[in-house]
Amino acid sequence: MEAMVNLEIDGKQVKARQGMTVLEAAKESGVQIPTLCFHDKIMPYGACRVCSVEVGKKGGRVRVVAACGYPAEDGLVVKTRSPRIDKIRKTIVELVAPQAMFEGEVSGELKEIADEYGADIHRFESRLNVKPVRCILCGECVRYCAEVVGANAIGFVGRGIERRVVFFPEKASKVCPGCMGCFEICPTGKIAAEADGTYFGFTVDRFLAGTL
């Protein structure tokens, strides 16, 4: 029999299997926590911090942690919504939005979170020196290709503001047209698969020839 832990999430008593994260425990109990860089098929990354929650023990110090990587512990008290958490999520979305834009708007999961938290996606647009490439460098596509598909056909290159995601043609040309798993998990809709195998007028072949 699996060992269980008892914790509290948003005032609700929850039982979780030992080894689960706060995000997993919340999801299993019906509490949804937003994420941008998390997918249940790949290892937690903790890059976006959109899944930030408040945690603590009764009478103890309250901290903000990433729910995707924080273990569900016995006696833990979790708040997934509070003025502090809502502000954190709103600000994160506003900071990543400028580089995630396409024709002045954001889409996909990012848009859903922006709408829910009332984020002003243009708030930092003039202050951040970023090019709107519709990619927030969350790494979901890179990690999915490596961990789930095992192809390593897509990866990061460059550093700092030059960092970007690219397809490696020698691998991608053989693997990607028959897979396109990364198309479906991109939180901004950058790699969005349509029924005809194109997105924004790009064929798969042309898509693989470029960078994200």
mmCIF file with all atom_site columns, N, CA and C in Angstrom, residues 162-199:
data_model
loop_
_atom_site.group_PDB
_atom_site.id
_atom_site.type_symbol
_atom_site.label_atom_id
_atom_site.label_alt_id
_atom_site.label_comp_id
_atom_site.label_asym_id
_atom_site.label_entity_id
_atom_site.label_seq_id
_atom_site.pdbx_PDB_ins_code
_atom_site.Cartn_x
_atom_site.Cartn_y
_atom_site.Cartn_z
_atom_site.occupancy
_atom_site.B_iso_or_equiv
_atom_site.pdbx_formal_charge
_atom_site.auth_seq_id
_atom_site.auth_comp_id
_atom_site.auth_asym_id
_atom_site.auth_atom_id
_atom_site.pdbx_PDB_model_num
ATOM 1   N N  . GLU A 1 162 ? 20.075 36.437 -27.151 1.00 0.00 ? 162 GLU A N  1
ATOM 2   C CA . GLU A 1 162 ? 20.213 35.728 -28.427 1.00 0.00 ? 162 GLU A CA 1
ATOM 3   C C  . GLU A 1 162 ? 19.722 34.284 -28.339 1.00 0.00 ? 162 GLU A C  1
ATOM 4   N N  . ARG A 1 163 ? 19.312 33.861 -27.172 1.00 0.00 ? 163 ARG A N  1
ATOM 5   C CA . ARG A 1 163 ? 18.866 32.474 -26.984 1.00 0.00 ? 163 ARG A CA 1
ATOM 6   C C  . ARG A 1 163 ? 17.586 32.224 -27.766 1.00 0.00 ? 163 ARG A C  1
ATOM 7   N N  . ARG A 1 164 ? 17.521 31.078 -28.428 1.00 0.00 ? 164 ARG A N  1
ATOM 8   C CA . ARG A 1 164 ? 16.335 30.746 -29.211 1.00 0.00 ? 164 ARG A CA 1
ATOM 9   C C  . ARG A 1 164 ? 16.240 29.231 -29.355 1.00 0.00 ? 164 ARG A C  1
ATOM 10  N N  . VAL A 1 165 ? 15.114 28.803 -29.868 1.00 0.00 ? 165 VAL A N  1
ATOM 11  C CA . VAL A 1 165 ? 14.877 27.380 -30.105 1.00 0.00 ? 165 VAL A CA 1
ATOM 12  C C  . VAL A 1 165 ? 14.998 27.116 -31.599 1.00 0.00 ? 165 VAL A C  1
ATOM 13  N N  . VAL A 1 166 ? 15.708 26.052 -31.959 1.00 0.00 ? 166 VAL A N  1
ATOM 14  C CA . VAL A 1 166 ? 15.856 25.709 -33.372 1.00 0.00 ? 166 VAL A CA 1
ATOM 15  C C  . VAL A 1 166 ? 15.603 24.220 -33.581 1.00 0.00 ? 166 VAL A C  1
ATOM 16  N N  . PHE A 1 167 ? 15.182 23.886 -34.778 1.00 0.00 ? 167 PHE A N  1
ATOM 17  C CA . PHE A 1 167 ? 15.115 22.490 -35.198 1.00 0.00 ? 167 PHE A CA 1
ATOM 18  C C  . PHE A 1 167 ? 16.457 22.133 -35.825 1.00 0.00 ? 167 PHE A C  1
ATOM 19  N N  . PHE A 1 168 ? 16.962 20.950 -35.517 1.00 0.00 ? 168 PHE A N  1
ATOM 20  C CA . PHE A 1 168 ? 18.202 20.477 -36.117 1.00 0.00 ? 168 PHE A CA 1
ATOM 21  C C  . PHE A 1 168 ? 17.830 19.675 -37.361 1.00 0.00 ? 168 PHE A C  1
ATOM 22  N N  . PRO A 1 169 ? 18.007 20.261 -38.556 1.00 0.00 ? 169 PRO A N  1
ATOM 23  C CA . PRO A 1 169 ? 17.481 19.688 -39.803 1.00 0.00 ? 169 PRO A CA 1
ATOM 24  C C  . PRO A 1 169 ? 17.823 18.226 -40.047 1.00 0.00 ? 169 PRO A C  1
ATOM 25  N N  . GLU A 1 170 ? 19.053 17.814 -39.714 1.00 0.00 ? 170 GLU A N  1
ATOM 26  C CA . GLU A 1 170 ? 19.459 16.439 -40.015 1.00 0.00 ? 170 GLU A CA 1
ATOM 27  C C  . GLU A 1 170 ? 18.602 15.418 -39.260 1.00 0.00 ? 170 GLU A C  1
ATOM 28  N N  . LYS A 1 171 ? 18.127 15.798 -38.076 1.00 0.00 ? 171 LYS A N  1
ATOM 29  C CA . LYS A 1 171 ? 17.246 14.918 -37.304 1.00 0.00 ? 171 LYS A CA 1
ATOM 30  C C  . LYS A 1 171 ? 15.782 15.237 -37.570 1.00 0.00 ? 171 LYS A C  1
ATOM 31  N N  . ALA A 1 172 ? 15.473 16.530 -37.575 1.00 0.00 ? 172 ALA A N  1
ATOM 32  C CA . ALA A 1 172 ? 14.080 16.958 -37.698 1.00 0.00 ? 172 ALA A CA 1
ATOM 33  C C  . ALA A 1 172 ? 13.440 16.522 -39.008 1.00 0.00 ? 172 ALA A C  1
ATOM 34  N N  . SER A 1 173 ? 14.205 16.542 -40.088 1.00 0.00 ? 173 SER A N  1
ATOM 35  C CA . SER A 1 173 ? 13.638 16.179 -41.384 1.00 0.00 ? 173 SER A CA 1
ATOM 36  C C  . SER A 1 173 ? 13.180 14.726 -41.424 1.00 0.00 ? 173 SER A C  1
ATOM 37  N N  . LYS A 1 174 ? 13.781 13.897 -40.566 1.00 0.00 ? 174 LYS A N  1
ATOM 38  C CA . LYS A 1 174 ? 13.414 12.479 -40.543 1.00 0.00 ? 174 LYS A CA 1
ATOM 39  C C  . LYS A 1 174 ? 12.324 12.175 -39.517 1.00 0.00 ? 174 LYS A C  1
ATOM 40  N N  . VAL A 1 175 ? 12.348 12.894 -38.410 1.00 0.00 ? 175 VAL A N  1
ATOM 41  C CA . VAL A 1 175 ? 11.463 12.566 -37.291 1.00 0.00 ? 175 VAL A CA 1
ATOM 42  C C  . VAL A 1 175 ? 10.200 13.419 -37.229 1.00 0.00 ? 175 VAL A C  1
ATOM 43  N N  . CYS A 1 176 ? 10.356 14.723 -37.413 1.00 0.00 ? 176 CYS A N  1
ATOM 44  C CA . CYS A 1 176 ? 9.268  15.661 -37.108 1.00 0.00 ? 176 CYS A CA 1
ATOM 45  C C  . CYS A 1 176 ? 8.001  15.529 -37.954 1.00 0.00 ? 176 CYS A C  1
ATOM 46  N N  . PRO A 1 177 ? 8.090  15.364 -39.273 1.00 0.00 ? 177 PRO A N  1
ATOM 47  C CA . PRO A 1 177 ? 6.845  15.277 -40.049 1.00 0.00 ? 177 PRO A CA 1
ATOM 48  C C  . PRO A 1 177 ? 5.909  14.163 -39.599 1.00 0.00 ? 177 PRO A C  1
ATOM 49  N N  . GLY A 1 178 ? 6.460  13.089 -39.033 1.00 0.00 ? 178 GLY A N  1
ATOM 50  C CA . GLY A 1 178 ? 5.613  11.995 -38.578 1.00 0.00 ? 178 GLY A CA 1
ATOM 51  C C  . GLY A 1 178 ? 5.272  12.065 -37.102 1.00 0.00 ? 178 GLY A C  1
ATOM 52  N N  . CYS A 1 179 ? 5.737  13.109 -36.434 1.00 0.00 ? 179 CYS A N  1
ATOM 53  C CA . CYS A 1 179 ? 5.503  13.227 -34.992 1.00 0.00 ? 179 CYS A CA 1
ATOM 54  C C  . CYS A 1 179 ? 4.702  14.483 -34.666 1.00 0.00 ? 179 CYS A C  1
ATOM 55  N N  . MET A 1 180 ? 5.363  15.607 -34.720 1.00 0.00 ? 180 MET A N  1
ATOM 56  C CA . MET A 1 180 ? 4.780  16.920 -34.430 1.00 0.00 ? 180 MET A CA 1
ATOM 57  C C  . MET A 1 180 ? 4.130  16.987 -33.050 1.00 0.00 ? 180 MET A C  1
ATOM 58  N N  . GLY A 1 181 ? 4.628  16.171 -32.099 1.00 0.00 ? 181 GLY A N  1
ATOM 59  C CA . GLY A 1 181 ? 4.088  16.203 -30.747 1.00 0.00 ? 181 GLY A CA 1
ATOM 60  C C  . GLY A 1 181 ? 4.266  17.554 -30.087 1.00 0.00 ? 181 GLY A C  1
ATOM 61  N N  . CYS A 1 182 ? 5.364  18.238 -30.411 1.00 0.00 ? 182 CYS A N  1
ATOM 62  C CA . CYS A 1 182 ? 5.630  19.536 -29.797 1.00 0.00 ? 182 CYS A CA 1
ATOM 63  C C  . CYS A 1 182 ? 4.639  20.600 -30.254 1.00 0.00 ? 182 CYS A C  1
ATOM 64  N N  . PHE A 1 183 ? 4.023  20.396 -31.419 1.00 0.00 ? 183 PHE A N  1
ATOM 65  C CA . PHE A 1 183 ? 3.056  21.367 -31.926 1.00 0.00 ? 183 PHE A CA 1
ATOM 66  C C  . PHE A 1 183 ? 1.898  21.529 -30.944 1.00 0.00 ? 183 PHE A C  1
ATOM 67  N N  . GLU A 1 184 ? 1.535  20.433 -30.289 1.00 0.00 ? 184 GLU A N  1
ATOM 68  C CA . GLU A 1 184 ? 0.328  20.431 -29.459 1.00 0.00 ? 184 GLU A CA 1
ATOM 69  C C  . GLU A 1 184 ? 0.555  20.936 -28.041 1.00 0.00 ? 184 GLU A C  1
ATOM 70  N N  . ILE A 1 185 ? 1.799  21.012 -27.585 1.00 0.00 ? 185 ILE A N  1
ATOM 71  C CA . ILE A 1 185 ? 2.031  21.393 -26.191 1.00 0.00 ? 185 ILE A CA 1
ATOM 72  C C  . ILE A 1 185 ? 2.547  22.815 -26.024 1.00 0.00 ? 185 ILE A C  1
ATOM 73  N N  . CYS A 1 186 ? 2.861  23.493 -27.107 1.00 0.00 ? 186 CYS A N  1
ATOM 74  C CA . CYS A 1 186 ? 3.384  24.858 -27.019 1.00 0.00 ? 186 CYS A CA 1
ATOM 75  C C  . CYS A 1 186 ? 2.359  25.781 -26.354 1.00 0.00 ? 186 CYS A C  1
ATOM 76  N N  . PRO A 1 187 ? 2.711  26.432 -25.228 1.00 0.00 ? 187 PRO A N  1
ATOM 77  C CA . PRO A 1 187 ? 1.738  27.241 -24.493 1.00 0.00 ? 187 PRO A CA 1
ATOM 78  C C  . PRO A 1 187 ? 1.382  28.572 -25.134 1.00 0.00 ? 187 PRO A C  1
ATOM 79  N N  . THR A 1 188 ? 2.155  28.991 -26.137 1.00 0.00 ? 188 THR A N  1
ATOM 80  C CA . THR A 1 188 ? 1.847  30.261 -26.793 1.00 0.00 ? 188 THR A CA 1
ATOM 81  C C  . THR A 1 188 ? 1.205  30.059 -28.159 1.00 0.00 ? 188 THR A C  1
ATOM 82  N N  . GLY A 1 189 ? 1.122  28.802 -28.605 1.00 0.00 ? 189 GLY A N  1
ATOM 83  C CA . GLY A 1 189 ? 0.584  28.537 -29.929 1.00 0.00 ? 189 GLY A CA 1
ATOM 84  C C  . GLY A 1 189 ? 1.611  28.727 -31.025 1.00 0.00 ? 189 GLY A C  1
ATOM 85  N N  . LYS A 1 190 ? 2.873  28.928 -30.649 1.00 0.00 ? 190 LYS A N  1
ATOM 86  C CA . LYS A 1 190 ? 3.937  29.128 -31.642 1.00 0.00 ? 190 LYS A CA 1
ATOM 87  C C  . LYS A 1 190 ? 4.062  27.908 -32.543 1.00 0.00 ? 190 LYS A C  1
ATOM 88  N N  . ILE A 1 191 ? 4.055  26.743 -31.943 1.00 0.00 ? 191 ILE A N  1
ATOM 89  C CA . ILE A 1 191 ? 4.159  25.519 -32.739 1.00 0.00 ? 191 ILE A CA 1
ATOM 90  C C  . ILE A 1 191 ? 2.772  24.889 -32.756 1.00 0.00 ? 191 ILE A C  1
ATOM 91  N N  . ALA A 1 192 ? 1.899  25.464 -33.520 1.00 0.00 ? 192 ALA A N  1
ATOM 92  C CA . ALA A 1 192 ? 0.511  25.001 -33.487 1.00 0.00 ? 192 ALA A CA 1
ATOM 93  C C  . ALA A 1 192 ? 0.182  24.174 -34.717 1.00 0.00 ? 192 ALA A C  1
ATOM 94  N N  . ALA A 1 193 ? -0.218 22.920 -34.509 1.00 0.00 ? 193 ALA A N  1
ATOM 95  C CA . ALA A 1 193 ? -0.550 22.050 -35.631 1.00 0.00 ? 193 ALA A CA 1
ATOM 96  C C  . ALA A 1 193 ? -1.990 22.262 -36.059 1.00 0.00 ? 193 ALA A C  1
ATOM 97  N N  . GLU A 1 194 ? -2.192 22.334 -37.351 1.00 0.00 ? 194 GLU A N  1
ATOM 98  C CA . GLU A 1 194 ? -3.536 22.398 -37.902 1.00 0.00 ? 194 GLU A CA 1
ATOM 99  C C  . GLU A 1 194 ? -3.772 21.130 -38.709 1.00 0.00 ? 194 GLU A C  1
ATOM 100 N N  . ALA A 1 195 ? -4.989 20.917 -39.109 1.00 0.00 ? 195 ALA A N  1
ATOM 101 C CA . ALA A 1 195 ? -5.357 19.669 -39.781 1.00 0.00 ? 195 ALA A CA 1
ATOM 102 C C  . ALA A 1 195 ? -4.543 19.407 -41.039 1.00 0.00 ? 195 ALA A C  1
ATOM 103 N N  . ASP A 1 196 ? -4.144 20.483 -41.731 1.00 0.00 ? 196 ASP A N  1
ATOM 104 C CA . ASP A 1 196 ? -3.416 20.281 -42.981 1.00 0.00 ? 196 ASP A CA 1
ATOM 105 C C  . ASP A 1 196 ? -1.905 20.272 -42.784 1.00 0.00 ? 196 ASP A C  1
ATOM 106 N N  . GLY A 1 197 ? -1.460 20.270 -41.522 1.00 0.00 ? 197 GLY A N  1
ATOM 107 C CA . GLY A 1 197 ? -0.024 20.203 -41.263 1.00 0.00 ? 197 GLY A CA 1
ATOM 108 C C  . GLY A 1 197 ? 0.689  21.524 -41.420 1.00 0.00 ? 197 GLY A C  1
ATOM 109 N N  . THR A 1 198 ? -0.048 22.631 -41.374 1.00 0.00 ? 198 THR A N  1
ATOM 110 C CA . THR A 1 198 ? 0.578  23.943 -41.489 1.00 0.00 ? 198 THR A CA 1
ATOM 111 C C  . THR A 1 198 ? 0.163  24.818 -40.321 1.00 0.00 ? 198 THR A C  1
ATOM 112 N N  . TYR A 1 199 ? 0.903  25.902 -40.111 1.00 0.00 ? 199 TYR A N  1
ATOM 113 C CA . TYR A 1 199 ? 0.445  26.930 -39.177 1.00 0.00 ? 199 TYR A CA 1
ATOM 114 C C  . TYR A 1 199 ? 0.893  28.260 -39.746 1.00 0.00 ? 199 TYR A C  1
#
